[in-house]
Tab-separated table of C-alpha atoms in Angstrom:
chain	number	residue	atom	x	y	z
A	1	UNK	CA	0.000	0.000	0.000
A	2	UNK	CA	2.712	1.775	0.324
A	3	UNK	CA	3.672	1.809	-3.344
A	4	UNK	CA	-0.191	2.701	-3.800
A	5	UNK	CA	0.485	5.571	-1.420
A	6	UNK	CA	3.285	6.877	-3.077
A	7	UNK	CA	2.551	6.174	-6.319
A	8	UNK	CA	-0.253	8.433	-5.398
A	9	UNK	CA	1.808	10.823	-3.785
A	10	UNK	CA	3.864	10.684	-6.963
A	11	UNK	CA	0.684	10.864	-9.072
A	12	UNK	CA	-0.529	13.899	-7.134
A	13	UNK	CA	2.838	15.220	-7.203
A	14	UNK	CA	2.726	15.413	-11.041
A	15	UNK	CA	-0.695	16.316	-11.056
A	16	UNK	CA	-0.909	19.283	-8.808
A	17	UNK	CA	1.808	20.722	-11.703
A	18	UNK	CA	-0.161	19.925	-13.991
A	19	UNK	CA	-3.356	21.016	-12.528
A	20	UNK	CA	-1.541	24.390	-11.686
A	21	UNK	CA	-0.105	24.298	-14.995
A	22	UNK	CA	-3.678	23.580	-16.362
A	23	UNK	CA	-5.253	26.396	-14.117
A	24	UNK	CA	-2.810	28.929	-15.167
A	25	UNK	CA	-2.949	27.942	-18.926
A	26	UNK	CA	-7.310	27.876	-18.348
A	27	UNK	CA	-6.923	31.358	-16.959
A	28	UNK	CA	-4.295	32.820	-20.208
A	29	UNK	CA	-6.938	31.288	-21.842
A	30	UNK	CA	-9.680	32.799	-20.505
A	31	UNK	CA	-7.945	35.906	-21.020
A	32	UNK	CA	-6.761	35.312	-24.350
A	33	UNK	CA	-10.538	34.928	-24.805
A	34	UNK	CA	-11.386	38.081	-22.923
A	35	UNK	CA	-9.347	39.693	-25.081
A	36	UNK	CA	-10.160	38.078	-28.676
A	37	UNK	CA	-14.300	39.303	-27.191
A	38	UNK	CA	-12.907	42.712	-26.280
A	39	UNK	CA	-11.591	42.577	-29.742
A	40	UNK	CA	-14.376	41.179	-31.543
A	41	UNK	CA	-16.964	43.401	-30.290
A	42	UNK	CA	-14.274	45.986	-30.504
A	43	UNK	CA	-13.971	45.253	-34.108
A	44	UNK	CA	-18.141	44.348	-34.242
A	45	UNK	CA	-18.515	48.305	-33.034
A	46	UNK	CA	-15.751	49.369	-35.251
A	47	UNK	CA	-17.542	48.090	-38.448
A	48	UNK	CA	-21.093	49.004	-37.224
A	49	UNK	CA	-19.498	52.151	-36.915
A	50	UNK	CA	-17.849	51.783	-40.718
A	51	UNK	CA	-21.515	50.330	-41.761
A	52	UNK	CA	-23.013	53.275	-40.496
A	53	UNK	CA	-20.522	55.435	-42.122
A	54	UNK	CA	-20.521	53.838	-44.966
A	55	UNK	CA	-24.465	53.976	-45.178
A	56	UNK	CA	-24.509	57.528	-44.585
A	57	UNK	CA	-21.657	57.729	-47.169
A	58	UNK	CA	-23.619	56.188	-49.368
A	59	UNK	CA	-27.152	58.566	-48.701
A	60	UNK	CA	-24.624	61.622	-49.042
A	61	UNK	CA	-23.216	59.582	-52.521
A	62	UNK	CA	-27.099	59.336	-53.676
A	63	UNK	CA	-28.027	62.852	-52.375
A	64	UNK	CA	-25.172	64.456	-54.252
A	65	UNK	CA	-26.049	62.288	-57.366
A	66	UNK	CA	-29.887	63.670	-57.556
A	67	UNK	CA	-28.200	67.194	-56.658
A	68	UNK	CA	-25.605	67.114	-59.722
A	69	UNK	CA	-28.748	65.230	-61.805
A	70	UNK	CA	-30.491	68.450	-60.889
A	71	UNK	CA	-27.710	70.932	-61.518
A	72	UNK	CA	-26.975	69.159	-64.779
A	73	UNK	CA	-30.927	69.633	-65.987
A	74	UNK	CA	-30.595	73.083	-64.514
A	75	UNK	CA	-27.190	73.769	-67.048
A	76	UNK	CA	-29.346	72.319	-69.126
A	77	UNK	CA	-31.762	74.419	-69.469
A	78	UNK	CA	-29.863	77.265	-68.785
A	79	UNK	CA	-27.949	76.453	-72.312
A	80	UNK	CA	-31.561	75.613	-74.005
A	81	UNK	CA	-32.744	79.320	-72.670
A	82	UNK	CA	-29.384	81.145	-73.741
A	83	UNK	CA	-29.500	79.458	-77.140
A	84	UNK	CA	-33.196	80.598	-77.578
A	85	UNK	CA	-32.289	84.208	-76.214
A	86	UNK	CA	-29.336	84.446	-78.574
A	87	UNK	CA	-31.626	83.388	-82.039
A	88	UNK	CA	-34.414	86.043	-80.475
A	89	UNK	CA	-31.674	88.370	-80.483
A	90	UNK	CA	-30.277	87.409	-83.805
A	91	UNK	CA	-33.501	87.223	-84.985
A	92	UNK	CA	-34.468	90.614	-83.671
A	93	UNK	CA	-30.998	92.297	-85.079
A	94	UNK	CA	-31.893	90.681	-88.131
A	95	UNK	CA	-35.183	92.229	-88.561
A	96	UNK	CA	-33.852	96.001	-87.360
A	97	UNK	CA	-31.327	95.182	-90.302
A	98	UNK	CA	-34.307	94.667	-92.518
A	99	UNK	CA	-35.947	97.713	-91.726
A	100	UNK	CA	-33.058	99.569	-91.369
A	101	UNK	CA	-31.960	98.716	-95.083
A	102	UNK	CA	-35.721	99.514	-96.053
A	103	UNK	CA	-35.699	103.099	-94.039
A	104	UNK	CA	-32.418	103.744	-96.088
A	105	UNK	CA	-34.366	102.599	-99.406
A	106	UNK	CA	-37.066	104.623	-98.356
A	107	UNK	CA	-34.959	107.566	-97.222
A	108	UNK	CA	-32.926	107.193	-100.320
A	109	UNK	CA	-36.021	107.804	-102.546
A	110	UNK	CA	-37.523	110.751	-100.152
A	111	UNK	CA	-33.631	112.249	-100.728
A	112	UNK	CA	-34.197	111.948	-104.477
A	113	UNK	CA	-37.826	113.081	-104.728
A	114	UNK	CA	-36.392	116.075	-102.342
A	115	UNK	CA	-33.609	116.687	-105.037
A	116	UNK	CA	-35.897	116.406	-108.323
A	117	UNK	CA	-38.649	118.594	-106.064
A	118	UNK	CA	-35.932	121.497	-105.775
A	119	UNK	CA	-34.486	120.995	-108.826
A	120	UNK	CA	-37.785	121.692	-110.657
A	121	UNK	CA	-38.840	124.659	-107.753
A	122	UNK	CA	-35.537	125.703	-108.673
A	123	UNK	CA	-36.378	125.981	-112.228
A	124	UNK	CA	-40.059	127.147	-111.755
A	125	UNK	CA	-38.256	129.892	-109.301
A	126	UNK	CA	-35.732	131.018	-112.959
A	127	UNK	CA	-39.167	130.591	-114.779
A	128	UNK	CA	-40.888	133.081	-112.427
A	129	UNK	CA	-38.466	135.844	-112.415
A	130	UNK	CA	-37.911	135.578	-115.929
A	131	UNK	CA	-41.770	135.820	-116.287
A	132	UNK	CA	-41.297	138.846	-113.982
A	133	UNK	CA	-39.072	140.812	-115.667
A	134	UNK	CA	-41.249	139.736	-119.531
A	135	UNK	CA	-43.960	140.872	-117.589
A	136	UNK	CA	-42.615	144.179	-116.190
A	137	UNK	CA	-40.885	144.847	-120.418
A	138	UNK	CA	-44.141	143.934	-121.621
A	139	UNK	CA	-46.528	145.945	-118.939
A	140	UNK	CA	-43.299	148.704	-120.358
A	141	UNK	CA	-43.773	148.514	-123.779
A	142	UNK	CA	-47.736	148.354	-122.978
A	143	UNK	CA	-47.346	151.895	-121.738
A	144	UNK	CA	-45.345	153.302	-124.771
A	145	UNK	CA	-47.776	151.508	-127.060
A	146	UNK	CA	-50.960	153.334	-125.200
A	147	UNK	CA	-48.833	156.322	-125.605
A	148	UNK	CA	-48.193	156.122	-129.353
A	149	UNK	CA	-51.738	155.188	-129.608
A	150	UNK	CA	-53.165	158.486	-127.915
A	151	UNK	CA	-50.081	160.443	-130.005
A	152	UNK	CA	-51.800	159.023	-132.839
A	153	UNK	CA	-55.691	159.498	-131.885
A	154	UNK	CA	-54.722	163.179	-130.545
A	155	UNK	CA	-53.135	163.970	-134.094
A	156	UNK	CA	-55.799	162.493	-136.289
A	157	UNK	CA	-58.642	164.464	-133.535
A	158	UNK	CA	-56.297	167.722	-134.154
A	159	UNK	CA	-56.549	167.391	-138.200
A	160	UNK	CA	-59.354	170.605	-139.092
A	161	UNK	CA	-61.618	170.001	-141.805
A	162	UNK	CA	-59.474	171.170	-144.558
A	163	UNK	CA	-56.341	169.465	-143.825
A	164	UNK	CA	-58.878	166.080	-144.269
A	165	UNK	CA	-60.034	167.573	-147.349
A	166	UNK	CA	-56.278	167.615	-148.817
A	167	UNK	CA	-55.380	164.387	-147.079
A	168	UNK	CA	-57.857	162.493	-149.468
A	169	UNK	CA	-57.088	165.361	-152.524
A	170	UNK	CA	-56.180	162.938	-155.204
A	171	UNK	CA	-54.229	165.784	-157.638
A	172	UNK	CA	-51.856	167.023	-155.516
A	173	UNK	CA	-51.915	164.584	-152.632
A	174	UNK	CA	-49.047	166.158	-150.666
A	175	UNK	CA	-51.063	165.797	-146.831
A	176	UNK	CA	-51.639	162.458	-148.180
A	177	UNK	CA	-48.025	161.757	-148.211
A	178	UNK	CA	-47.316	163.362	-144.911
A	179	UNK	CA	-49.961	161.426	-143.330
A	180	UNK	CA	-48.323	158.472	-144.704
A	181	UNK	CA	-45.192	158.667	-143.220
A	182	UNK	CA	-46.267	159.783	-139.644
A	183	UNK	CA	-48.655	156.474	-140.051
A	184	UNK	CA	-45.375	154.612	-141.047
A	185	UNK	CA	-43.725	156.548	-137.985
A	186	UNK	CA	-46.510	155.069	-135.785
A	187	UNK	CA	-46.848	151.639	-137.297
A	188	UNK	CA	-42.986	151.174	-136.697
A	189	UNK	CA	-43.652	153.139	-132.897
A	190	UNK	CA	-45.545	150.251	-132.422
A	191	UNK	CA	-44.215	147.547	-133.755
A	192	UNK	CA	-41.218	148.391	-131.383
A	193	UNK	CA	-43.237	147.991	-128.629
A	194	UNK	CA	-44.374	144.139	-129.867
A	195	UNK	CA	-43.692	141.832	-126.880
A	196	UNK	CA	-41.378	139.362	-128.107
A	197	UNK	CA	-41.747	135.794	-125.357
């Protein structure tokens, strides 16, 4: 019994080590496992964390995606309503060209119709005075005519009786011939004093 005894004291003897030895390696296990949980949910936190991040990552991604969607539409139309504003504009300029080229036709013409309008005042103006001045000769010559025409009544009113009798005396005739020539003095009196237009 002895050998039983010390084969169990020998058997203890090795397994208290070992028991120690298994209690101390249980307990750096345990806290290996502490750890590796501290770790885990560590890490578990860490990529709810990056989940979360990444999720809100991801709504910012999408928000930003329907904001540049809506800035590009807004460019968009912005280019649409600057190309339509620049062909109203060309079209407008293009029409002021128009009517500016037809004003200048129109002004052109008025210019010429103002030039052939004092051209022929001009010459209506030169007809006038000239008309003037025939008129003035002529009312002129009127007067000397209406004088030689009174020098001629007054001298055939101052005749007497006899001096008619010898103007139509057919022997000797020599009033006659004196009457002839102041007629011929008249005749030529007022033949000077014909208006010539």
């Amino acid at each position: 019994m002895r050998l039983l005894r010390l084969s169990s004291v020998v058997a203890l003897a090795l397994t208290v080590p070992s028991i120690a030895h298994a209690d101390q390696e249980s307990d750096r296990l345990r806290e290996a496992l502490r750890t590796a949980t501290a770790q885990a949910r560590a890490a578990e936190d860490q990529r709810a964390a990056l989940q979360a991040k990444l999720t809100s990552a991801e709504q910012e991604r999408d928000r930003l995606r329907k904001q540049s969607e809506a800035y590009r539409a807004q460019v968009k139309e912005a280019e649409q309503a600057y190309r339509q504003a620049v062909k109203d504009f060309n079209e407008r300029l293009a029409e002021r060209d128009d009517s500016l080229e037809k004003w200048k036709t129109a002004y052109g013409e008025a210019a010429g119709v103002a030039r052939a309008k004092d051209a022929e005042r001009a010459k209506f103006e030169a007809e006038a005075t000239a008309f003037k001045a025939s008129t003035k000769a002529c009312e002129a010559k009127n007067v000397q005519l209406v004088k030689t025409a009174n020098d001629v009544v007054t001298k055939y009113e101052a005749m007497d009786p006899f001096e008619k009798v010898l103007d139509h005396d057919p022997v000797f005739g020599l009033k006659r011939v004196e009457h002839q020539n102041a007629a011929q003095d008249f005749r030529d009196k007022i033949l000077e004093q014909k208006a010539k237009p």
